Short mmCIF file of C-alpha atoms and ligand atoms in Angstrom, two decimals:
data_model
loop_
_atom_site.label_atom_id
_atom_site.label_comp_id
_atom_site.label_asym_id
_atom_site.label_seq_id
_atom_site.Cartn_x
_atom_site.Cartn_y
_atom_site.Cartn_z
CA UNK N 1 -44.73 237.24 -46.68
CA UNK N 2 -43.32 239.98 -48.93
CA UNK N 3 -45.30 240.69 -52.03
CA UNK N 4 -43.39 240.32 -55.30
CA UNK N 5 -44.66 242.16 -58.31
CA UNK N 6 -44.50 240.55 -61.74
CA UNK N 7 -41.23 241.16 -63.55
CA UNK N 8 -40.83 244.27 -65.67
CA UNK N 9 -41.44 243.06 -69.20
CA UNK N 10 -40.55 246.18 -71.16
CA UNK N 11 -36.95 246.42 -72.22
CA UNK N 12 -35.35 249.30 -70.37
CA UNK N 13 -33.32 251.64 -72.54
CA UNK N 14 -31.39 254.85 -71.99
CA UNK N 15 -29.60 255.26 -75.33
CA UNK N 16 -32.01 256.32 -78.06
CA UNK N 17 -32.19 255.53 -81.76
CA UNK N 18 -33.69 257.09 -84.90
CA UNK N 19 -37.18 257.04 -83.37
CA UNK N 20 -36.57 257.46 -79.62
CA UNK N 21 -34.54 260.24 -77.99
CA UNK N 22 -31.83 259.47 -75.43
CA UNK N 23 -33.18 259.33 -71.89
CA UNK N 24 -31.46 261.46 -69.25
CA UNK N 25 -29.65 259.59 -66.51
CA UNK N 26 -29.13 261.31 -63.16
CA UNK N 27 -25.73 261.39 -61.50
CA UNK N 28 -23.51 260.59 -64.47
CA UNK N 29 -20.95 263.10 -65.72
CA UNK N 30 -18.57 263.27 -68.69
CA UNK N 31 -15.69 261.70 -66.75
CA UNK N 32 -17.85 258.70 -65.76
CA UNK N 33 -19.08 258.27 -69.34
CA UNK N 34 -15.52 258.32 -70.69
CA UNK N 35 -14.41 255.78 -68.07
CA UNK N 36 -17.24 253.54 -69.19
CA UNK N 37 -16.15 253.99 -72.81
CA UNK N 38 -12.58 253.07 -71.86
CA UNK N 39 -13.87 249.82 -70.31
CA UNK N 40 -15.91 249.01 -73.42
CA UNK N 41 -12.91 249.55 -75.68
CA UNK N 42 -10.68 247.48 -73.41
CA UNK N 43 -13.12 244.55 -73.58
CA UNK N 44 -13.72 244.94 -77.33
CA UNK N 45 -9.99 245.08 -78.03
CA UNK N 46 -9.33 242.10 -75.78
CA UNK N 47 -12.00 240.10 -77.57
CA UNK N 48 -10.97 240.98 -81.13
CA UNK N 49 -7.27 240.41 -80.45
CA UNK N 50 -8.05 237.08 -78.77
CA UNK N 51 -9.75 235.79 -81.92
CA UNK N 52 -6.61 236.76 -83.87
CA UNK N 53 -4.33 235.12 -81.28
CA UNK N 54 -6.44 231.97 -81.53
CA UNK N 55 -6.04 231.92 -85.33
CA UNK N 56 -2.31 232.38 -84.89
CA UNK N 57 -2.23 229.37 -82.55
CA UNK N 58 -1.20 231.48 -79.58
CA UNK N 59 -4.26 230.74 -77.36
CA UNK N 60 -6.61 227.73 -77.32
CA UNK N 61 -10.34 227.59 -78.06
CA UNK N 62 -11.82 230.96 -77.13
CA UNK N 63 -15.41 232.00 -76.19
CA UNK N 64 -16.07 235.21 -78.10
CA UNK N 65 -18.05 237.97 -76.34
CA UNK N 66 -18.30 240.50 -79.17
CA UNK N 67 -21.48 242.63 -78.68
CA UNK N 68 -21.73 241.57 -75.00
CA UNK N 69 -19.26 244.20 -73.78
CA UNK N 70 -22.05 246.61 -72.75
CA UNK N 71 -23.73 244.20 -70.35
CA UNK N 72 -20.36 243.44 -68.79
CA UNK N 73 -18.99 246.98 -68.47
CA UNK N 74 -22.34 248.57 -67.58
CA UNK N 75 -22.85 246.18 -64.68
CA UNK N 76 -19.25 246.29 -63.35
CA UNK N 77 -19.33 250.09 -63.24
CA UNK N 78 -22.37 249.84 -60.94
CA UNK N 79 -20.34 247.88 -58.35
CA UNK N 80 -18.05 249.04 -55.56
CA UNK N 81 -14.46 247.80 -55.81
CA UNK N 82 -14.95 245.24 -53.04
CA UNK N 83 -18.14 243.72 -54.46
CA UNK N 84 -17.57 240.21 -55.78
CA UNK N 85 -17.82 239.14 -59.42
CA UNK N 86 -18.55 235.54 -60.48
CA UNK N 87 -17.91 235.25 -64.25
CA UNK N 88 -18.78 232.49 -66.66
CA UNK N 89 -16.44 231.72 -69.59
CA UNK N 90 -18.34 234.41 -71.57
CA UNK N 91 -17.07 237.07 -69.16
CA UNK N 92 -13.52 235.67 -69.08
CA UNK N 93 -11.87 239.11 -69.34
CA UNK N 94 -14.07 240.93 -66.84
CA UNK N 95 -11.15 240.96 -64.36
CA UNK N 96 -9.43 243.48 -66.67
CA UNK N 97 -11.98 246.00 -65.41
CA UNK N 98 -10.58 245.37 -61.91
CA UNK N 99 -6.95 245.82 -62.97
CA UNK N 100 -6.11 242.20 -63.73
CA UNK N 101 -3.30 241.99 -66.32
CA UNK N 102 -4.32 240.84 -69.80
CA UNK N 103 -1.48 238.29 -69.55
CA UNK N 104 -3.34 236.48 -66.76
CA UNK N 105 -6.53 235.99 -68.76
CA UNK N 106 -4.60 235.13 -71.93
CA UNK N 107 -2.64 232.54 -69.92
CA UNK N 108 -5.98 231.02 -68.85
CA UNK N 109 -6.91 230.58 -72.49
CA UNK N 110 -3.46 229.09 -73.08
CA UNK N 111 -4.24 226.52 -70.37
CA UNK N 112 -1.26 227.75 -68.37
CA UNK N 113 -1.30 227.80 -64.53
CA UNK N 114 -0.39 231.53 -64.63
CA UNK N 115 -4.01 232.04 -65.78
CA UNK N 116 -5.36 231.17 -62.33
CA UNK N 117 -5.39 233.99 -59.80
CA UNK N 118 -6.25 234.28 -56.12
CA UNK N 119 -9.91 235.43 -56.25
CA UNK N 120 -9.40 237.56 -53.13
CA UNK N 121 -6.81 239.71 -54.99
CA UNK N 122 -9.49 241.20 -57.25
CA UNK N 123 -12.75 239.97 -55.71
CA UNK N 124 -13.22 238.12 -58.99
CA UNK N 125 -13.92 234.39 -58.75
CA UNK N 126 -12.38 231.88 -61.17
CA UNK N 127 -13.85 231.70 -64.65
CA UNK N 128 -16.64 229.12 -64.49
CA UNK N 129 -16.97 226.73 -67.43
CA UNK N 130 -19.57 224.26 -66.10
CA UNK N 131 -22.91 225.93 -66.80
CA UNK N 132 -24.48 227.61 -63.72
CA UNK N 133 -22.41 225.84 -61.07
CA UNK N 134 -21.11 229.21 -59.87
CA UNK N 135 -24.60 230.52 -59.08
CA UNK N 136 -24.74 228.66 -55.72
CA UNK N 137 -21.12 229.74 -55.03
CA UNK N 138 -22.09 233.38 -55.53
CA UNK N 139 -25.26 232.98 -53.43
CA UNK N 140 -23.19 231.40 -50.64
CA UNK N 141 -20.59 234.16 -50.70
CA UNK N 142 -23.28 236.85 -50.65
CA UNK N 143 -25.10 235.15 -47.77
CA UNK N 144 -21.80 234.87 -45.86
CA UNK N 145 -21.17 238.60 -46.29
CA UNK N 146 -24.65 239.30 -44.95
CA UNK N 147 -24.11 237.02 -41.94
CA UNK N 148 -20.91 238.88 -41.14
CA UNK N 149 -22.71 242.21 -41.29
CA UNK N 150 -20.61 243.43 -44.25
CA UNK N 151 -22.17 245.60 -46.93
CA UNK N 152 -20.45 243.77 -49.81
CA UNK N 153 -22.63 242.43 -52.62
CA UNK N 154 -21.96 239.87 -55.34
CA UNK N 155 -22.91 239.62 -59.00
CA UNK N 156 -23.06 236.39 -60.97
CA UNK N 157 -23.11 236.20 -64.78
CA UNK N 158 -24.68 233.33 -66.69
CA UNK N 159 -26.50 232.70 -69.96
CA UNK N 160 -30.05 231.92 -71.06
CA UNK N 161 -29.14 228.23 -71.26
CA UNK N 162 -27.99 228.30 -67.64
CA UNK N 163 -31.54 229.04 -66.48
CA UNK N 164 -32.44 225.43 -67.37
CA UNK N 165 -29.82 224.02 -65.00
CA UNK N 166 -30.54 222.74 -61.52
CA UNK N 167 -27.64 224.76 -60.12
CA UNK N 168 -29.28 227.99 -61.32
CA UNK N 169 -32.48 227.07 -59.50
CA UNK N 170 -30.63 226.08 -56.34
CA UNK N 171 -28.58 229.27 -56.28
CA UNK N 172 -31.47 231.61 -57.09
CA UNK N 173 -33.77 229.97 -54.56
CA UNK N 174 -31.11 229.94 -51.87
CA UNK N 175 -30.28 233.62 -52.45
CA UNK N 176 -33.95 234.57 -52.21
CA UNK N 177 -34.67 232.49 -49.09
CA UNK N 178 -31.62 233.93 -47.31
CA UNK N 179 -32.22 237.40 -48.82
CA UNK N 180 -28.58 237.35 -49.85
CA UNK N 181 -27.15 240.54 -51.42
CA UNK N 182 -26.79 239.04 -54.91
CA UNK N 183 -27.39 240.29 -58.44
CA UNK N 184 -28.18 237.49 -60.89
CA UNK N 185 -27.28 238.83 -64.31
CA UNK N 186 -28.52 236.66 -67.14
CA UNK N 187 -27.01 237.38 -70.54
CA UNK N 188 -29.93 236.27 -72.71
CA UNK N 189 -28.07 236.10 -76.01
CA UNK N 190 -30.83 233.78 -77.26
CA UNK N 191 -28.56 230.82 -77.97
CA UNK N 192 -26.96 228.07 -75.93
CA UNK N 193 -24.49 226.89 -78.58
CA UNK N 194 -27.07 225.70 -81.19
CA UNK N 195 -30.10 225.52 -78.85
CA UNK N 196 -32.39 228.52 -79.38
CA UNK N 197 -34.19 230.27 -76.55
CA UNK N 198 -37.51 228.79 -77.75
CA UNK N 199 -36.20 225.32 -76.89
CA UNK N 200 -34.91 226.52 -73.53
CA UNK N 201 -38.08 227.83 -71.93
CA UNK N 202 -41.81 228.20 -72.50
CA UNK N 203 -41.89 231.31 -70.29
CA UNK N 204 -42.59 234.56 -72.11
CA UNK N 205 -39.50 236.18 -70.63
CA UNK N 206 -36.63 234.87 -68.52
CA UNK N 207 -37.23 237.74 -66.08
CA UNK N 208 -40.61 236.13 -65.31
CA UNK N 209 -38.74 233.36 -63.51
CA UNK N 210 -37.81 235.84 -60.78
CA UNK N 211 -41.37 235.96 -59.41
CA UNK N 212 -41.22 232.23 -58.70
CA UNK N 213 -38.27 232.84 -56.38
CA UNK N 214 -39.85 235.87 -54.76
CA UNK N 215 -37.36 238.36 -56.15
CA UNK N 216 -37.72 241.34 -58.49
CA UNK N 217 -37.10 240.66 -62.19
CA UNK N 218 -35.98 243.34 -64.63
CA UNK N 219 -35.47 243.26 -68.40
CA UNK N 220 -32.95 245.55 -70.01
CA UNK N 221 -31.56 246.06 -73.47
CA UNK N 222 -28.20 244.37 -72.93
CA UNK N 223 -26.68 246.35 -75.80
CA UNK N 224 -27.41 249.61 -73.98
CA UNK N 225 -24.54 250.07 -71.55
CA UNK N 226 -26.36 252.79 -69.60
CA UNK N 227 -29.58 250.79 -69.21
CA UNK N 228 -27.54 247.90 -67.80
CA UNK N 229 -25.69 250.33 -65.53
CA UNK N 230 -28.95 251.82 -64.23
CA UNK N 231 -30.62 248.44 -63.60
CA UNK N 232 -27.52 247.08 -61.84
CA UNK N 233 -27.21 250.20 -59.65
CA UNK N 234 -30.79 249.67 -58.49
CA UNK N 235 -30.19 245.97 -57.84
CA UNK N 236 -26.96 246.67 -55.91
CA UNK N 237 -28.69 249.35 -53.86
CA UNK N 238 -31.51 246.92 -53.03
CA UNK N 239 -29.00 244.22 -52.08
CA UNK N 240 -26.96 246.56 -49.87
CA UNK N 241 -29.98 247.86 -48.04
CA UNK N 242 -31.21 244.38 -47.10
CA UNK N 243 -33.71 243.96 -49.94
CA UNK N 244 -32.21 240.67 -51.18
CA UNK N 245 -31.40 239.46 -54.68
CA UNK N 246 -32.54 240.75 -58.08
CA UNK N 247 -32.71 238.91 -61.38
CA UNK N 248 -31.71 241.02 -64.38
CA UNK N 249 -32.36 239.69 -67.85
CA UNK N 250 -30.03 241.53 -70.25
CA UNK N 251 -31.43 240.86 -73.69
CA UNK N 252 -28.68 240.64 -76.30
CA UNK N 253 -28.04 238.55 -79.38
CA UNK N 254 -25.01 236.40 -80.02
CA UNK N 255 -23.46 238.09 -83.04
CA UNK N 256 -20.39 235.81 -83.15
CA UNK N 257 -19.90 232.04 -83.06
CA UNK N 258 -20.38 230.39 -79.65
CA UNK N 259 -16.61 229.95 -79.56
CA UNK N 260 -13.73 229.66 -82.02
CA UNK N 261 -14.55 225.92 -82.29
CA UNK N 262 -18.09 226.60 -83.58
CA UNK N 263 -19.47 227.30 -87.05
CA UNK N 264 -22.98 228.70 -86.46
CA UNK N 265 -23.96 228.91 -90.16
CA UNK N 266 -25.79 225.61 -89.83
CA UNK N 267 -28.25 226.95 -87.27
CA UNK N 268 -28.17 230.71 -86.75
CA UNK N 269 -30.28 233.39 -88.44
CA UNK N 270 -27.58 235.01 -90.57
CA UNK N 271 -29.71 238.09 -91.42
CA UNK N 272 -30.41 238.71 -87.75
CA UNK N 273 -26.70 238.52 -86.99
CA UNK N 274 -26.04 241.15 -89.66
CA UNK N 275 -28.72 243.42 -88.15
CA UNK N 276 -27.16 243.03 -84.71
CA UNK N 277 -23.73 243.88 -86.07
CA UNK N 278 -25.11 247.14 -87.49
CA UNK N 279 -26.44 248.04 -84.04
CA UNK N 280 -23.60 246.63 -81.94
CA UNK N 281 -23.16 247.98 -78.43
CA UNK N 282 -19.83 249.82 -78.63
CA UNK N 283 -20.85 251.82 -81.71
CA UNK N 284 -24.17 252.70 -80.06
CA UNK N 285 -22.40 254.20 -77.06
CA UNK N 286 -19.85 255.94 -79.28
CA UNK N 287 -22.63 257.67 -81.22
CA UNK N 288 -24.35 258.60 -77.93
CA UNK N 289 -21.14 260.22 -76.64
CA UNK N 290 -20.68 262.04 -79.93
CA UNK N 291 -24.25 263.40 -79.72
CA UNK N 292 -23.38 264.75 -76.26
CA UNK N 293 -20.12 266.23 -77.60
CA UNK N 294 -18.07 264.17 -75.10
CA UNK N 295 -16.01 262.02 -77.44
CA UNK N 296 -13.75 263.37 -80.16
CA UNK N 297 -11.67 261.42 -82.66
CA UNK N 298 -8.36 262.12 -80.90
CA UNK N 299 -9.64 260.77 -77.54
CA UNK N 300 -11.12 257.70 -79.23
CA UNK N 301 -7.81 257.03 -81.02
CA UNK N 302 -5.83 257.47 -77.78
CA UNK N 303 -8.06 254.97 -75.90
CA UNK N 304 -7.87 252.44 -78.73
CA UNK N 305 -4.06 252.72 -78.86
CA UNK N 306 -3.86 252.23 -75.07
CA UNK N 307 -5.99 249.07 -75.20
CA UNK N 308 -4.08 247.67 -78.19
CA UNK N 309 -0.77 248.20 -76.41
CA UNK N 310 -2.10 246.45 -73.28
CA UNK N 311 -2.93 243.44 -75.42
CA UNK N 312 0.46 243.46 -77.14
CA UNK N 313 2.17 243.49 -73.76
CA UNK N 314 -0.27 240.90 -72.44
CA UNK N 315 0.33 238.27 -75.11
CA UNK N 316 4.10 238.84 -74.96
CA UNK N 317 4.08 238.31 -71.17
CA UNK N 318 1.83 235.23 -71.45
CA UNK N 319 4.12 233.71 -74.07
CA UNK N 320 7.20 234.46 -71.97
CA UNK N 321 5.91 232.21 -69.15
CA UNK N 322 8.07 229.08 -68.92
CA UNK N 323 6.12 225.94 -69.93
CA UNK N 324 4.22 224.39 -67.04
CA UNK N 325 5.29 221.06 -65.58
CA UNK N 326 2.77 218.44 -66.86
CA UNK N 327 2.92 216.76 -63.43
CA UNK N 328 0.70 219.62 -62.20
CA UNK N 329 -2.20 218.04 -64.07
CA UNK N 330 -2.07 215.01 -61.80
CA UNK N 331 -0.99 216.61 -58.53
CA UNK N 332 -4.46 216.63 -57.03
CA UNK N 333 -5.73 213.50 -58.78
CA UNK N 334 -4.18 210.74 -56.66
CA UNK N 335 -3.48 210.15 -53.00
CA UNK N 336 -1.63 206.96 -53.94
CA UNK N 337 -0.61 207.07 -57.62
CA UNK N 338 -0.88 203.74 -59.47
CA UNK N 339 2.34 201.78 -59.92
CA UNK N 340 2.67 202.83 -63.58
CA UNK N 341 2.29 206.55 -62.82
CA UNK N 342 6.00 207.36 -62.69
CA UNK N 343 6.81 205.75 -66.03
CA UNK N 344 3.64 207.19 -67.65
CA UNK N 345 4.63 210.69 -66.56
CA UNK N 346 8.17 210.18 -67.84
CA UNK N 347 6.68 209.10 -71.19
CA UNK N 348 4.42 212.19 -71.28
CA UNK N 349 7.39 214.47 -70.53
CA UNK N 350 9.35 212.79 -73.32
CA UNK N 351 6.47 213.31 -75.84
CA UNK N 352 6.02 216.95 -74.84
CA UNK N 353 9.72 217.43 -75.33
C1 TPP I 401 -22.91 221.55 -66.85
C2 TPP I 401 -22.53 221.77 -68.29
N1 TPP I 401 -23.24 221.16 -69.25
C3 TPP I 401 -22.92 221.36 -70.56
C4 TPP I 401 -21.86 222.17 -70.90
C5 TPP I 401 -21.49 222.39 -72.37
N2 TPP I 401 -21.82 223.77 -72.76
C6 TPP I 401 -20.85 224.68 -72.89
S1 TPP I 401 -21.46 226.19 -73.32
C7 TPP I 401 -23.05 225.60 -73.34
C8 TPP I 401 -24.19 226.53 -73.68
C9 TPP I 401 -24.53 227.51 -72.61
O1 TPP I 401 -25.43 228.47 -73.09
P1 TPP I 401 -25.80 229.75 -72.26
O2 TPP I 401 -26.03 229.40 -70.82
O3 TPP I 401 -26.91 230.42 -72.98
O4 TPP I 401 -24.47 230.64 -72.31
P2 TPP I 401 -23.74 231.31 -73.58
O5 TPP I 401 -22.74 230.31 -74.08
O6 TPP I 401 -24.76 231.65 -74.60
O7 TPP I 401 -23.05 232.52 -73.02
C10 TPP I 401 -23.08 224.26 -73.03
C11 TPP I 401 -24.31 223.44 -72.96
C12 TPP I 401 -21.13 222.76 -69.85
N3 TPP I 401 -20.10 223.58 -70.09
N4 TPP I 401 -21.49 222.57 -68.56
MG1 MG I 402 -26.82 231.97 -74.36
#
């Protein structure tokens, strides 16, 4: 039986602060760092514009991921293009990093069928809203790739709350038993809507859970894009070389409401949110790049303008989609529709105009 060491408890960091210097990272050059920055700005712009579009009534309820861009971009940049990504609703726009049009994801938030893509086009699975149910899907896909002798790996994103779900346990255990090439990336943003982490687990860290499955557990500062990148590279390398799954706990803090339908003032620590905003992940990387002399104002402005234009085009294209036929909602619901179905549908069409 393989021996599994206790999870790493210290938070890994690469980007320094007032007290700690930046740590050197092997094998990354200026071009890579700027690509990473471009991804961060794309996600940040997508997220901020989406909140505006929601307020303007142009998309439906939206799950904000402000300050979680680093754990998303850092991990995706550690993958090969054919590795599979299984997002939760919190990573709804992660497909943009694989070339998916913004219009597709915006259409998803508009509840329009154009928001559903063929996962095989991008190796990005559908956005998963039920908590943790995609963990077994990802474990199964990764196991299948291993059985076929392919070197593809998969990564699955889920939250701290998801670790209390049966599906998380089933997926993690299955991946470990089959030694599937899977990275389990837990975004520990310390809240599951209004349920704090302290009500979620009595374990000292979520990474400690990994030992129970017989897999390595790592804790990283989820606001440090390079620490997430480094930890994911190691996990992907382990997976590819037959070493099985890894659990990564990316420690972040939810600095925005759970979603546009939530008002967290009733439960969240407002001062802590303000602290997090001061130290948010995109600004931290920007300052790091400036310290290295890699990012100047003109380049930053050019990247921001590019991302803003992509969003402008994206919402225009999503809004130009012809309205969907409401019959689609029922297409897979009945083998034999009830007798009243035809008249009910006609009534619905009449109401929708
Ligand atoms: C199976 C299931 N139960 C309940 C819900 C309702 N729900 C939506 S988000 C959420 C909280 C999840 O918290 P966490 O896993 O920490 O992810 P986060 O929202 O913080 O990214 C819950 C309980 C759901 N979507 N699916
Ligand atoms: Mg959470």
